[in-house]
Coordinates of C-alpha atoms and ligand atoms in Angstrom, one line a residue:
X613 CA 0.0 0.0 0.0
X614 CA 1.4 3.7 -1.0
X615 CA 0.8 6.4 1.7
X616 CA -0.7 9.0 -1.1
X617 CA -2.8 11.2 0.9
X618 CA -2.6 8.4 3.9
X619 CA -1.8 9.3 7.3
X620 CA -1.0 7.8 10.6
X621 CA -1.8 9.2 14.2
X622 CA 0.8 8.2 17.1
X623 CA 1.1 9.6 20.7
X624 CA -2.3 9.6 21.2
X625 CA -4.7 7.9 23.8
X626 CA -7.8 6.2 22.1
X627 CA -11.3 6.4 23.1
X628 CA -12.4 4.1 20.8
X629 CA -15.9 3.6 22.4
X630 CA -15.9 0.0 20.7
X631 CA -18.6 -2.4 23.1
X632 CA -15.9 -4.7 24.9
X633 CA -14.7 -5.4 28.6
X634 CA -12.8 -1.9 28.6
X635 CA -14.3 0.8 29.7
X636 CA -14.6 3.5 26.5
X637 CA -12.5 1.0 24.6
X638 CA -9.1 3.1 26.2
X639 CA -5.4 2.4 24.4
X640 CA -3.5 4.9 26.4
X641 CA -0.6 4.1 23.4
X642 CA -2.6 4.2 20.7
X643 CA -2.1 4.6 16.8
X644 CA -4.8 5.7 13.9
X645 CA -3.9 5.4 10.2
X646 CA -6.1 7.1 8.0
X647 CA -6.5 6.9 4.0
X648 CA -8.6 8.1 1.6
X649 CA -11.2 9.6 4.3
X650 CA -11.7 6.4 6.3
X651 CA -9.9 4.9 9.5
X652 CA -7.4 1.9 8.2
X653 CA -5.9 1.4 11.4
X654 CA -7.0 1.9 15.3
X655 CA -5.5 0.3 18.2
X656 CA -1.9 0.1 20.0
X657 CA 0.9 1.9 18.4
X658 CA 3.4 -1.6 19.0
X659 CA 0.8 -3.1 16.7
X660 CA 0.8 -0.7 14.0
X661 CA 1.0 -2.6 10.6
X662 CA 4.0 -2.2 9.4
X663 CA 2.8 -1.3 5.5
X664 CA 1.7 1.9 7.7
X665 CA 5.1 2.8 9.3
X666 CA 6.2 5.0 6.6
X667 CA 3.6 6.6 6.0
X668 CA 3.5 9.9 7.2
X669 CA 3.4 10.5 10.9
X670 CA 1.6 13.2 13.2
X671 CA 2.7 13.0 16.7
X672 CA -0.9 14.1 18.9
X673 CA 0.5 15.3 21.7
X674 CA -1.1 12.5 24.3
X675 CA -4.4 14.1 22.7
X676 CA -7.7 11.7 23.3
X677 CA -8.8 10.7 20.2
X678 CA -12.7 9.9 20.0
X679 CA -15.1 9.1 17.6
X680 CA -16.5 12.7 16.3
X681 CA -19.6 13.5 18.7
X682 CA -23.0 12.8 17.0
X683 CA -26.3 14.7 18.2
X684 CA -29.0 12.7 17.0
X685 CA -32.1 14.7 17.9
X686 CA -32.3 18.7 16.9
X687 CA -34.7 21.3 15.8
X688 CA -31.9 24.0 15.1
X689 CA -33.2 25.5 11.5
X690 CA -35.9 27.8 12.8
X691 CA -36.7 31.1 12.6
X692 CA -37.1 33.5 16.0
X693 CA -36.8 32.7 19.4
X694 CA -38.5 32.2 22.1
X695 CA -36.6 34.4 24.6
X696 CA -40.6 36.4 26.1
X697 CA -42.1 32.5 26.7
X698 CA -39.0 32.0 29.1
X699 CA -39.6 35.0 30.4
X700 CA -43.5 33.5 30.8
X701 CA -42.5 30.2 32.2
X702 CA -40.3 32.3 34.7
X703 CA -43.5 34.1 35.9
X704 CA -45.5 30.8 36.4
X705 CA -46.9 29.2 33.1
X706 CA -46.2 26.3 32.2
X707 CA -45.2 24.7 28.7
X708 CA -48.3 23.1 28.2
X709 CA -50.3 25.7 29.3
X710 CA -48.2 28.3 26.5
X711 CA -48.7 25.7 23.7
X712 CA -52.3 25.6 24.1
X713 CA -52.4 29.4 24.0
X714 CA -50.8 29.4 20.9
X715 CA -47.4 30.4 21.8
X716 CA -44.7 27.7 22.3
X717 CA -44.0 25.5 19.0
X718 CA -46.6 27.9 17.3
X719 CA -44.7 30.9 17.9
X720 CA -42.0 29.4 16.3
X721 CA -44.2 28.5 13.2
X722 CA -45.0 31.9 12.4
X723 CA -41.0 33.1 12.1
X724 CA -40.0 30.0 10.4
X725 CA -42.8 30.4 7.6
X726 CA -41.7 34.2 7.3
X727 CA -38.4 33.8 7.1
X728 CA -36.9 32.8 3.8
X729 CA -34.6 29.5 2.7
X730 CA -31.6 31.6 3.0
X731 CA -32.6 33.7 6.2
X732 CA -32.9 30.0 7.7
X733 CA -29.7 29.2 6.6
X734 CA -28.1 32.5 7.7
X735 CA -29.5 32.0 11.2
X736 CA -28.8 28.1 11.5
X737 CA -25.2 28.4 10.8
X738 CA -24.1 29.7 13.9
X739 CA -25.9 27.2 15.8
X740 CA -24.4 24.4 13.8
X741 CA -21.2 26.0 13.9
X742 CA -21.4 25.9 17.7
X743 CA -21.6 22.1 17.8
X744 CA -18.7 21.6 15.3
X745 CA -16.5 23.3 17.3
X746 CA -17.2 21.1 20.4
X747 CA -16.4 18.1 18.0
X748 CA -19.5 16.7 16.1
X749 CA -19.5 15.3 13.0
X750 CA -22.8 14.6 12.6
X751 CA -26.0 16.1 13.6
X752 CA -29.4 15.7 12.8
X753 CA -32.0 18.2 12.1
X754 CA -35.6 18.2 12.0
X755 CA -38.4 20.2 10.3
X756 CA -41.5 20.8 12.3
X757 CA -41.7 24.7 12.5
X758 CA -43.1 25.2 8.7
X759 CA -46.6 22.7 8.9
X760 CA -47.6 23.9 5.1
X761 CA -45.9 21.9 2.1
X762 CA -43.9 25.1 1.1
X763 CA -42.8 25.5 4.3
X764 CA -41.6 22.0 5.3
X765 CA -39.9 21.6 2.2
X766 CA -38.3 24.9 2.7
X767 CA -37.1 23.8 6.6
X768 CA -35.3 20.8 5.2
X769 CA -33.8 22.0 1.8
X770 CA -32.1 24.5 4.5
X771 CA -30.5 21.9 6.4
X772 CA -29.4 20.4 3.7
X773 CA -27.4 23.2 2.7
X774 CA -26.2 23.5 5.5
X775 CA -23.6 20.2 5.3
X776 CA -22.8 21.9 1.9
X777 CA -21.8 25.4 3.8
X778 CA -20.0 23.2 6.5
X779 CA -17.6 19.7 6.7
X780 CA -20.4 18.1 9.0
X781 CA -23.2 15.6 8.1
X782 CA -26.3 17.0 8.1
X783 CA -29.4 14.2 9.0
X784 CA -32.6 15.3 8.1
X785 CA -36.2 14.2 9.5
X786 CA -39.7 15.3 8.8
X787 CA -41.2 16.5 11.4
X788 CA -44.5 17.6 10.4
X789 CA -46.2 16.1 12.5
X790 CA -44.8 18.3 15.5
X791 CA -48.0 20.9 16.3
X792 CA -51.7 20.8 14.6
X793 CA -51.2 24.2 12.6
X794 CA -53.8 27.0 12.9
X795 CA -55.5 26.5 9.9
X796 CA -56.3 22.9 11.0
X797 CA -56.9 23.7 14.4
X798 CA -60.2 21.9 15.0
X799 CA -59.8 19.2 11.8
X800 CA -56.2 17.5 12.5
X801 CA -57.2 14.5 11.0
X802 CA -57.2 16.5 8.0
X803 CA -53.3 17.6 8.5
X804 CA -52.8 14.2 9.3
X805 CA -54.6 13.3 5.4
X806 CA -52.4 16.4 4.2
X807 CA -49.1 14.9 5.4
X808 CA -49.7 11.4 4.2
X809 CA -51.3 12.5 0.2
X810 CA -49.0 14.9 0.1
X811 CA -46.2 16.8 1.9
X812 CA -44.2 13.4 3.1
X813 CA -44.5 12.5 -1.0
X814 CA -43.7 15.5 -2.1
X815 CA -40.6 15.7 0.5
X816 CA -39.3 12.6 -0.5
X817 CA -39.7 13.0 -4.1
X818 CA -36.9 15.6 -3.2
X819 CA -34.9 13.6 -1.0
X820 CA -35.0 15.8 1.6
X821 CA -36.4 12.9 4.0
X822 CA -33.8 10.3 5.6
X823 CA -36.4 9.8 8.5
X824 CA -39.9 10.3 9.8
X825 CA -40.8 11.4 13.1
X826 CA -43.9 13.0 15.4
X827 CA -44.8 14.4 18.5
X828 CA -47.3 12.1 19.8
X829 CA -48.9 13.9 22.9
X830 CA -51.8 14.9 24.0
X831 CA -50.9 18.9 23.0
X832 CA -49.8 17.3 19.5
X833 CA -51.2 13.7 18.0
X834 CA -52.6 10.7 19.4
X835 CA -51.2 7.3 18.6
X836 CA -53.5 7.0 16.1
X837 CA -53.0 9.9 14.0
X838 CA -49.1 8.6 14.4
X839 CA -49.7 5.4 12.6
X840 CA -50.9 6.9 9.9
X841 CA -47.7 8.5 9.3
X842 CA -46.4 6.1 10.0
X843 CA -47.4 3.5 7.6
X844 CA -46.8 6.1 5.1
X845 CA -43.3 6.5 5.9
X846 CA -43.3 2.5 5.8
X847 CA -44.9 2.8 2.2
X848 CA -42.4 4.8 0.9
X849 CA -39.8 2.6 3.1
X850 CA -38.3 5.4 5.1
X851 CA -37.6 4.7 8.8
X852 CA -39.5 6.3 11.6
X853 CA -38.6 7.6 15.0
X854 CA -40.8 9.4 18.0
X855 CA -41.2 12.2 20.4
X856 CA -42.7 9.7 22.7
X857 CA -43.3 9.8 26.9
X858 CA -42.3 13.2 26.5
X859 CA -45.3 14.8 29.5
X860 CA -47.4 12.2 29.4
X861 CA -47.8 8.4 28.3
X862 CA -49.7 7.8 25.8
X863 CA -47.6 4.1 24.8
X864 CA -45.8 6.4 21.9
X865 CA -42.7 4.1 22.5
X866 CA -44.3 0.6 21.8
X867 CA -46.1 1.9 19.3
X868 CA -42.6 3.3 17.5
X869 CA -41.2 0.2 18.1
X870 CA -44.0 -2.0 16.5
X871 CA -42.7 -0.1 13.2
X872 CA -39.1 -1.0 13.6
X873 CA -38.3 2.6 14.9
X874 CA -34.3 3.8 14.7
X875 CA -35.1 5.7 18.0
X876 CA -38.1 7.1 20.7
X877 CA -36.9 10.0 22.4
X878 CA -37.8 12.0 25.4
X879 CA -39.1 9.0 27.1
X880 CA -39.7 10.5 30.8
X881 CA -43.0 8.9 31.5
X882 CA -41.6 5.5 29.6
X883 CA -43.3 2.3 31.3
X884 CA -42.1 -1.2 31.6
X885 CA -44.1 -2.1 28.1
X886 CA -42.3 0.4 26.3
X887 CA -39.1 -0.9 27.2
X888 CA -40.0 -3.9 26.7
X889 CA -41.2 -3.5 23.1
X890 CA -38.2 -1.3 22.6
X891 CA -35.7 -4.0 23.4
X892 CA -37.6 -6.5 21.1
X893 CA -37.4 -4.3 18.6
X894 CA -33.8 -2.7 19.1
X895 CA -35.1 0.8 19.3
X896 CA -32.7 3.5 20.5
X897 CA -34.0 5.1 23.9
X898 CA -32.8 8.6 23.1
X899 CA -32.7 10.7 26.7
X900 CA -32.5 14.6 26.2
X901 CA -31.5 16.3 29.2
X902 CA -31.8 19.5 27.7
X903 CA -35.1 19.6 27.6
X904 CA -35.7 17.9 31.1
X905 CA -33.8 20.8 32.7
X906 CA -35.4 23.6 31.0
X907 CA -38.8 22.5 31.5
X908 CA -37.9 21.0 35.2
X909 CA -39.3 18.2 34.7
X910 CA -39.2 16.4 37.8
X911 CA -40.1 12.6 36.5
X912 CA -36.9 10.6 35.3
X913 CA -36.4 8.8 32.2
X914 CA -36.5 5.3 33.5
X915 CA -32.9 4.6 33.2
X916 CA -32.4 1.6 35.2
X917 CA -35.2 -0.2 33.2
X918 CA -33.6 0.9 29.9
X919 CA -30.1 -0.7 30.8
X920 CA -31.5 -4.3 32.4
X921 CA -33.3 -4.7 29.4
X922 CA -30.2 -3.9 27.3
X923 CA -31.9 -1.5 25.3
X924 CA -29.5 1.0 23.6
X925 CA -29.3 4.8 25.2
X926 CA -28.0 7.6 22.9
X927 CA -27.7 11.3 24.3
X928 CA -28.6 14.5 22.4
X929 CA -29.3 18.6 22.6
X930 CA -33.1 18.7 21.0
X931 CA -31.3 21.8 20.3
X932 CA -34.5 23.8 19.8
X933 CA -35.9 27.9 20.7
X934 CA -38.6 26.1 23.3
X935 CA -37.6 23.1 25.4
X936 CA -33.9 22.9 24.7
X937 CA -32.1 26.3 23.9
X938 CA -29.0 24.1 24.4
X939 CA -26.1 24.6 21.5
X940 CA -23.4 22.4 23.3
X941 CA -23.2 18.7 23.2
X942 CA -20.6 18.4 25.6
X943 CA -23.2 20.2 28.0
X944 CA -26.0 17.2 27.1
X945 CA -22.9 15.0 28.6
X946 CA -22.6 16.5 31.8
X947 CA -26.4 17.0 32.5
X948 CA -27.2 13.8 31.3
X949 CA -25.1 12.4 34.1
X950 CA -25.6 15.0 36.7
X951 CA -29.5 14.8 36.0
X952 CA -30.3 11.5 34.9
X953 CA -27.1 9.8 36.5
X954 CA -25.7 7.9 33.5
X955 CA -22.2 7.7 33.9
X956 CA -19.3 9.3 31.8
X957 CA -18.9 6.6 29.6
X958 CA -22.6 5.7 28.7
X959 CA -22.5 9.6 27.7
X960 CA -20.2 9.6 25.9
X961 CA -21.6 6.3 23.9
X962 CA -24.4 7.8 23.9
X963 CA -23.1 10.8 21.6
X964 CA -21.2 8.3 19.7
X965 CA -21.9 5.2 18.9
X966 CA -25.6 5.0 19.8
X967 CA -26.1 8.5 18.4
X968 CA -24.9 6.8 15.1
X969 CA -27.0 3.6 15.5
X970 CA -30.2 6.1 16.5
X971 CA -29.5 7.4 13.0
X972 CA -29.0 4.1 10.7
X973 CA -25.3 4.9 10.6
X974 CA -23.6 2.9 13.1
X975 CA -22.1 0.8 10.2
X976 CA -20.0 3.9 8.9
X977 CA -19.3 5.9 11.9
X978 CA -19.9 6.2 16.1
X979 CA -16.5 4.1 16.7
X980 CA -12.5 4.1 15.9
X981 CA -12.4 1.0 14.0
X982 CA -10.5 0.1 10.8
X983 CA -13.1 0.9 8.2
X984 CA -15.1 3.7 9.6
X985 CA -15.3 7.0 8.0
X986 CA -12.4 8.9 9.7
X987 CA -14.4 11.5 11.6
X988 CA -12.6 12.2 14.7
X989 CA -12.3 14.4 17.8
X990 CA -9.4 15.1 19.6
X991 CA -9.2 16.6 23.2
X992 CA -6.9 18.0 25.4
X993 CA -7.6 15.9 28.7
X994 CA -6.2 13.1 30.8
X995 CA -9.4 11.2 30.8
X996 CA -12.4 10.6 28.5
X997 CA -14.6 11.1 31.2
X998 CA -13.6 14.8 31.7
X999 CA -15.3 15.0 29.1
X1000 CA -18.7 15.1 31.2
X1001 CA -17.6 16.3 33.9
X1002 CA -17.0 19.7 33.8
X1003 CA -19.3 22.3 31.8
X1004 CA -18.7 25.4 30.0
X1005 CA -15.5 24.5 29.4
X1006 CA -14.1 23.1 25.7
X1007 CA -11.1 20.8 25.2
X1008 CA -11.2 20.4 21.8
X1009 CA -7.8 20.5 20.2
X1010 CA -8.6 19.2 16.5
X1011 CA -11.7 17.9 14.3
X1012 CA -10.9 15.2 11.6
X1013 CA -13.8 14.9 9.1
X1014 CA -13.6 12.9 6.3
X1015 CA -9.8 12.1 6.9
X1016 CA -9.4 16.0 6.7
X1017 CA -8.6 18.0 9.9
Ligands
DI6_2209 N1 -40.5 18.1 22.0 C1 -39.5 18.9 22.2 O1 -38.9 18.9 23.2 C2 -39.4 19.8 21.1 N2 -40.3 19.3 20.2 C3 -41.0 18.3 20.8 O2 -41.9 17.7 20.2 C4 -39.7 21.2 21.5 C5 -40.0 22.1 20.4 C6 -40.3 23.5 20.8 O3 -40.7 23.8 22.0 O4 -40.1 24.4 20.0
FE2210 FE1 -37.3 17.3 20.1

């Protein structure tokens, strides 16, 4: 093998968050070699091939190398903010009760339809770039905030263009099934017949659609109206995920995982079913502690019940102006732990590998192995789980995407 553009990595420590007997898959004299965008080599420097010994070498430092972080649950194209209803919750009222007002998600609806493609672009970048430079690689992004045709398609042709303005993977899910719009106020059955006949179609058609998801709540849709979806997504065989147990329980979780779901998220009022019929069906339990600590919730995601049942837990922002105004992912780690006591390393999985296997992309990224795309963090600390532990605080020394730093 020539080196050509090929690379290796030595003096670094490797996270390499591979499932095994040690903990974050640690090599504290670890080695990468990296060709053609992808990782060709991961594991102890001794044991470096030696077709990879002459290749060029960068010495790290006694950096920690991990797998780029990846958020796998955000709303950040939108337009506005939502700065007065924190004010309002601050004062007394409570989510629910803004929502039903009109404000909340709705509020939200309005800027995003006036604002243009570009002015979502313009105001998304910053968010995005905010996540990048705290080491992700990949993020997803939802629509939601548009609820016409024009205005869904518009949400996700902006992220979109986003992972062309930027070296980061943009995910994208529909989401418009996220709030019954004023014009269908008292007839969401017939947004739920709009969604299916037309705007998932028409947003596929596109391919601006690499997942489905809803808000199935009682301030949103019922289980029902989320099958529908559903089994449209399933028609036009795009997988589905779910805002599910988010205040209430309305069994959003089994019934995400009866259609093969990637991921239910939220999952605070989860019951032993649900986990149950998420283990069966190898559905990611995505916890967002963002969300939990803005809207103080005070029920826990039934964490516990999640691990005995071996069911997957990934960790992400739902960087969004309402529930989550949350633009760091290394802040997700540290409440996820301090809030929802997971420990360091099932964070740090949790932004990794399961945040790649909540998207479909475990195969290609979430772990240092020899034939994963080469998207990699490195930090300036003595231990992966510093990582978590402190907040508002970034070690970030370097960002590899795609091979490239
Ligand atoms: N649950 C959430 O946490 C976000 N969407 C959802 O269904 C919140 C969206 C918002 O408040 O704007
Ligand atoms: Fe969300």
């Amino acid at each position: 093998m020539t080196s050509e553009g090929g690379f290796v990595l030595s003096d670094i420590r490797l996270a390499t968050m591979v499932k095994g007997d040690k903990p974050y898959g640690l090599i504290e004299d670890g080695a990468l070699a990296i060709d053609d965008g992808r990782i060709v080599y991961s594991g102890p420097r001794e044991r470096l091939p030696t077709r990879f010994t002459d290749w060029p070498t960068e010495k790290g430092g006694r950096a920690l190398a991990t797998p780029a972080l990846i958020d796998c649950h955000t709303h950040m194209v939108y337009g506005g903010d939502r700065a007065r209803e924190f004010e309002l919750r601050l004062e007394g009222a409570s989510y629910e009760e803004i929502a039903k007002a009109g404000g909340g998600i709705l509020s939200t609806v309005t800027a995003t339809r006036a604002a243009s493609e570009d002015d979502l672009v313009e105001a998304a970048l910053p968010r995005l770039d905010s996540f990048i430079d705290e080491g992700a690689g990949a993020v997803e992004i939802k629509s939601g905030y548009g609820l016409t045709v024009a205005d869904e398609l518009k949400m996700l042709r902006a992220a979109r263009r986003l992972s062309a303005e930027r070296d980061v993977t943009v995910v994208t899910t529909f989401l418009a099934a996220h709030a019954i719009p004023p014009e269908f106020k008292d007839n969401s059955d017939g947004y739920i017949d709009l969604i299916c006949q037309e705007m998932l179609p028409q947003a596929h058609d596109e391919g601006l659609v690499d997942a489905v998801d809803a808000f199935c709540e009682n301030i949103a849709f019922s289980p029902v109206q989320v099958a529908r979806v559903f089994e449209t997504a399933d028609d036009l065989g795009i997988p589905v995920k779910l805002h599910a147990e988010q205040l209430s329980n309305l069994g959003g979780a089994a019934l995400a995982a009866g259609f093969k779901a990637l991921s239910a998220d939220h999952l605070e009022y989860l019951d032993a079913p649900g986990i149950e019929a998420m283990a069966e069906a190898g559905t990611v339990a995505v916890l967002l502690p963002g969300a939990f600590y803005t809207l103080r919730e005070t029920k826990l995601p039934p964490l516990q019940g999640l691990r005995d049942a071996g069911v997957p837990i990934a960790i992400a922002t739902d960087c969004n102006p309402g529930s989550s105004p949350m633009f760091s992912p290394l802040l997700a780690l540290n409440m996820a732990c301090t809030l929802f006591r997971m420990t360091p390393e099932e964070t740090l999985a949790g932004m990794t590998r399961e945040g790649a296997r909540a998207l479909g992309l475990l195969k290609d990224r979430g772990t240092l192995e020899a034939g994963k795309r080469a998207d990699i963090a490195l930090w300036d600390v003595q231990h992966p789980a510093e990582l978590a532990y402190r907040f508002g605080y970034n070690p970030l020394i370097r960002r590899i995407y795609g091979g490239e730093a």
